């Protein structure tokens, strides 16, 4: 500051003089030190403060270049006096609370150094006693046509004055300000199409720079009021006239003012001309030239915003009298039932009568036409008259009543109303319905169901097991404590139902869960000594087990969680596949395959917690897709009585497998995973023999030589076949150049044979022994694509094209796992996988592997995804000479399962079979030499021998469905080569139509060969021809399976042409004498067929038959199942509830609880009115007050599948008999449908007149 510089100059001069004076007394010498330099005072920067705050001024920045500052002194120069905290400190404080006006306080600092020199400086503190207050005005509504002026002039500053205004718009269409710095600027509005809210902000600032902001919302209202003066009125002279503005409205505000004025006509005196309703007396028009005389009136309405609107109405005054209008009301219908004791009263209403120019003075009601006794008309001179019926009529009649009205000018009018009086309806005849309800013969009952009307008998232990016949269908109920409906077992639970049965080897026990959404039930099979034989465990799925040998067994149903009815089908002849996890399935103990849900942090945390609780850790895989998990211990067995006891009676391996299945169930119940299942073992299904060279008889068997003649490769990149197997032999002379890419997906280093986990090297290292996996994949690959015309070895099916093999290694020294197979399938389909690499989807996948058990969810999901990508999948049916439905992945959907034939085109002795078979192909039989060429009838292909130190490349005969499958894969590659646009949907149609196969079994699809033996020539030709041609004729028969159960003897089939063109059914054959077929079809054999079963003379057991339909196009077969039960066991389903239902209203009109006597329920309903009814009967095992739930017995008259309406008329109905039964399908794909039953509770439920069970 200039002032500080000036002070320093003065001080410096004074100090210099002082030093000179001291030196002057010395006598000429150069004595004395250097002159003292004065200090520098620094009082700090000027400040602006609000009154009430504590201020600090600080001189600590003062300095002395040649010494130190020894003293500070502050003093106030200007402004209201304040008290300094300490005037001799470098920094001092003071309060500004007492300052009530804006002002500047000035303070001076004097500093003194250690030589006594001084310096000064000053600082200004501006105190703002009060900040300004901005006031932008109140929120308000204005009309769009009104000028808009903002109102900020109420802003103030109590301690000073406002020096600046600033307006800005914050919301709404942009406006134009006249001056944004004015306290009250004008605003120009834009063109608006609707009511709009504008928002503005005002900021004010005082002379000291303090500011404040306020906002205002202004609604611009476009809607002016709408005046409505009413319609034209015609009145008589000297009548009072009312002008009403009540229909006027204002959508944007409220009407605040009304004004009426006369525009024309003889002058009248308006009364209430400033109100909503004005009045005047019509003038006399006698002697007027013209009559009527017109008067006009204008209405002006004004709203609260000042907007207004006008309307005009007219009044016509006449000297002609206007008659009133009579209105006798609407016609009336009345029922006179009960009038003899309680008269029926009808009101005649004339209140709607009116008079345009006056008032009605008199009413008169009269009856016209027919007059009857017991009818009285009263109050005839009132607007409301009364007609009283004091007795019932004997017939319906129409009565007419007239109303005459007279007004104040003695004018009148007449109207008539019709009253239709109804006689009581004739009495309704009432009859009885009675009959007998049978129980289906094989039906049996769990002895401790939840129905509270029964007395439970425990059957939860082996010692208390309930004896059951075989075959039988048991209905039962189990629940965890506190789960389900209140009843016998709600509180303590009914965790186990145990049954003692005798089974033959191969017979099945099937558990169908009634309420899969609320329960998880498991099925256990024990030997007669109580040892675990097998189990079927899952999460919300049906279960089945199979007896391995003849004997007595214990079958146990366990409620793992929740509550449910169930049906247990015992002693079925079919070996049914289980939808659950079977203990007898082949899988790696303590390993699981699971897929997490969407990879969120929360989901990952939930999965980790669940896995930790189960003792499970991740081995392989990533968070967002399928993972391989390791079960670290058997803690999942703890806390469950059944699991722990079963582990005691099981081998260590079974205990580990049991722990694995339970962990899979528990993990599957977690919301953290989409699915979880064991890591099933899959193995190559070839049966190798000694190697030797031979002819490839299996190619001419499927017309490959003819196919090669017509094959033209049009594939842009060459077809690619992924062989998911043991790996490749890339240096085999007959496979050189035939492998492209590939990957090793064996995740276990211990079984991989190459010492590591997954990697990019798919070559097969072999295992040096007789393991079934060694070089199996090379044999398969050679069948698909071995090099031809090279003077060496063998030929591949697809050699005529540029087909290549993508080797994907999943089978090691001890087979492979589901997890690794799934990774390879995903890789082949171009999907994300553990390799971290994705490729373009291959054309065909070959899976010559598998194992027992259900189709794993991870496998099915992978197949679904690769099929969607257009990939064709060929899978081996398996070599167990059993139903392929129990062999996976042959039992998966969306694939082509291949059975094997031998050189005679018969089903190979080892080949699996069943409904899952789509096609057959050569698999060979090395035990035979059918053609006498000196070589076994195996499939010859590429192999190697690693028993010595050198790898010896060979050609070897193998047999198996593994060998049959690459024949189909190779033919599919040929088809894709000639027509790359083929899709799985195309192939499906071609297979089902027989276009690519030779039907070598029973005509049509059969369990041995599917749709037939693959024919390469037909397949290549069909691939060329796929286009827009109409489909060929195709016979369809539905349903494909019939279950006659224990009591039904007939069923109906329908045959139709599902394609186009001519088709004729040539014959229909039954495979069993006890089943006959009768036709109700047209000349072509299309229509309905009735199946009739003869049960008499058949021994107890499960019976199966096949009905074969042969046609000019194809063949169809229908499987028929039936149970014949042991008559020594009386059928039982417990108490049932019988409901009589009105067929018109669906109302339950009566109900009974029935108990069986010697297997029969007798019933009788009395006093049933004539009408149409239905009868429904069923049990209520779960005690939910609904009958016929899934798992419960149910019946309808006449049958459950064909309910018949009962017509009650003219007499009692006797022998209305029907059957109650369990609705259980015993076909291979058996499922119990969930569903809601029928409410058993009615207002008329009562015990029937039969003995009670108690």
mmCIF file of N, CA and C in Angstrom, residues 117 123 210 221 277 306 370 416 440 500 567 738 742 747 803 872 906 916 933-934 966 1012 1053 1059 1061 1076 1109 1198 1205:
data_model
loop_
_atom_site.group_PDB
_atom_site.id
_atom_site.type_symbol
_atom_site.label_atom_id
_atom_site.label_comp_id
_atom_site.label_asym_id
_atom_site.label_seq_id
_atom_site.Cartn_x
_atom_site.Cartn_y
_atom_site.Cartn_z
ATOM 1 N N UNK A 117 13.627 1.375 16.506
ATOM 2 C CA UNK A 117 13.043 1.956 15.289
ATOM 3 C C UNK A 117 11.612 1.457 15.134
ATOM 4 N N UNK A 123 -5.151 -1.169 8.176
ATOM 5 C CA UNK A 123 -5.998 -2.130 7.498
ATOM 6 C C UNK A 123 -7.449 -1.682 7.652
ATOM 7 N N UNK A 210 -23.054 -8.115 -0.816
ATOM 8 C CA UNK A 210 -23.885 -9.196 -0.303
ATOM 9 C C UNK A 210 -25.100 -9.376 -1.212
ATOM 10 N N UNK A 221 -52.507 -18.821 -18.032
ATOM 11 C CA UNK A 221 -53.760 -19.522 -18.284
ATOM 12 C C UNK A 221 -54.321 -19.087 -19.632
ATOM 13 N N UNK A 277 -78.836 -16.790 -11.958
ATOM 14 C CA UNK A 277 -80.176 -17.049 -12.470
ATOM 15 C C UNK A 277 -81.015 -15.772 -12.372
ATOM 16 N N UNK A 306 -60.163 -11.981 -14.686
ATOM 17 C CA UNK A 306 -60.615 -10.849 -15.466
ATOM 18 C C UNK A 306 -61.048 -11.164 -16.869
ATOM 19 N N UNK A 370 -108.653 -55.205 -18.546
ATOM 20 C CA UNK A 370 -109.065 -56.321 -17.713
ATOM 21 C C UNK A 370 -108.918 -55.993 -16.228
ATOM 22 N N UNK A 416 -99.908 -44.131 -20.429
ATOM 23 C CA UNK A 416 -100.289 -45.446 -19.919
ATOM 24 C C UNK A 416 -99.041 -46.278 -19.641
ATOM 25 N N UNK A 440 -60.620 -98.043 -8.682
ATOM 26 C CA UNK A 440 -59.805 -98.708 -9.691
ATOM 27 C C UNK A 440 -58.988 -99.818 -9.030
ATOM 28 N N UNK A 500 -43.369 -102.224 1.793
ATOM 29 C CA UNK A 500 -42.690 -103.511 1.555
ATOM 30 C C UNK A 500 -43.343 -104.167 0.346
ATOM 31 N N UNK A 567 -48.062 -90.075 -6.205
ATOM 32 C CA UNK A 567 -48.454 -91.403 -6.635
ATOM 33 C C UNK A 567 -47.203 -92.246 -6.794
ATOM 34 N N UNK A 738 -6.256 -84.019 -42.258
ATOM 35 C CA UNK A 738 -7.709 -84.091 -42.071
ATOM 36 C C UNK A 738 -8.186 -83.423 -40.777
ATOM 37 N N UNK A 742 -8.963 -77.576 -32.978
ATOM 38 C CA UNK A 742 -9.240 -78.529 -31.921
ATOM 39 C C UNK A 742 -8.740 -78.063 -30.571
ATOM 40 N N UNK A 747 -10.107 -81.691 -17.952
ATOM 41 C CA UNK A 747 -9.703 -80.767 -16.898
ATOM 42 C C UNK A 747 -8.930 -81.432 -15.780
ATOM 43 N N UNK A 803 -14.315 -82.245 -46.403
ATOM 44 C CA UNK A 803 -14.699 -82.308 -44.992
ATOM 45 C C UNK A 803 -13.477 -82.508 -44.110
ATOM 46 N N UNK A 872 -25.663 -79.801 -36.408
ATOM 47 C CA UNK A 872 -26.296 -81.120 -36.346
ATOM 48 C C UNK A 872 -25.501 -81.996 -35.389
ATOM 49 N N UNK A 906 -29.425 -106.512 -39.090
ATOM 50 C CA UNK A 906 -30.200 -106.746 -37.879
ATOM 51 C C UNK A 906 -29.626 -105.873 -36.765
ATOM 52 N N UNK A 916 -36.063 -93.096 -28.161
ATOM 53 C CA UNK A 916 -35.130 -92.004 -28.454
ATOM 54 C C UNK A 916 -34.347 -92.247 -29.743
ATOM 55 N N UNK A 933 -15.172 -113.655 -45.348
ATOM 56 C CA UNK A 933 -13.923 -113.146 -45.922
ATOM 57 C C UNK A 933 -12.732 -113.363 -45.006
ATOM 58 N N UNK A 934 -12.962 -114.040 -43.901
ATOM 59 C CA UNK A 934 -11.872 -114.324 -42.983
ATOM 60 C C UNK A 934 -11.610 -113.246 -41.977
ATOM 61 N N UNK A 966 -20.388 -92.250 -36.292
ATOM 62 C CA UNK A 966 -19.664 -91.474 -37.319
ATOM 63 C C UNK A 966 -20.128 -91.776 -38.741
ATOM 64 N N UNK A 1012 -35.139 -95.827 -39.537
ATOM 65 C CA UNK A 1012 -34.533 -96.745 -40.479
ATOM 66 C C UNK A 1012 -33.029 -96.637 -40.525
ATOM 67 N N UNK A 1053 -58.166 -93.873 -30.882
ATOM 68 C CA UNK A 1053 -57.045 -93.273 -31.611
ATOM 69 C C UNK A 1053 -57.579 -92.560 -32.844
ATOM 70 N N UNK A 1059 -49.235 -84.666 -43.892
ATOM 71 C CA UNK A 1059 -48.532 -84.049 -45.012
ATOM 72 C C UNK A 1059 -49.511 -83.644 -46.097
ATOM 73 N N UNK A 1061 -50.938 -84.638 -50.348
ATOM 74 C CA UNK A 1061 -51.030 -85.716 -51.319
ATOM 75 C C UNK A 1061 -51.832 -86.885 -50.788
ATOM 76 N N UNK A 1076 -57.616 -105.667 -29.087
ATOM 77 C CA UNK A 1076 -58.171 -105.676 -30.442
ATOM 78 C C UNK A 1076 -58.424 -104.246 -30.906
ATOM 79 N N UNK A 1109 -49.783 -99.002 -37.312
ATOM 80 C CA UNK A 1109 -50.537 -98.490 -38.453
ATOM 81 C C UNK A 1109 -49.605 -98.460 -39.660
ATOM 82 N N UNK A 1198 -69.396 -90.101 -16.605
ATOM 83 C CA UNK A 1198 -69.198 -91.539 -16.517
ATOM 84 C C UNK A 1198 -67.720 -91.891 -16.352
ATOM 85 N N UNK A 1205 -73.085 -85.330 -18.631
ATOM 86 C CA UNK A 1205 -74.127 -84.600 -17.921
ATOM 87 C C UNK A 1205 -75.280 -85.550 -17.606
#
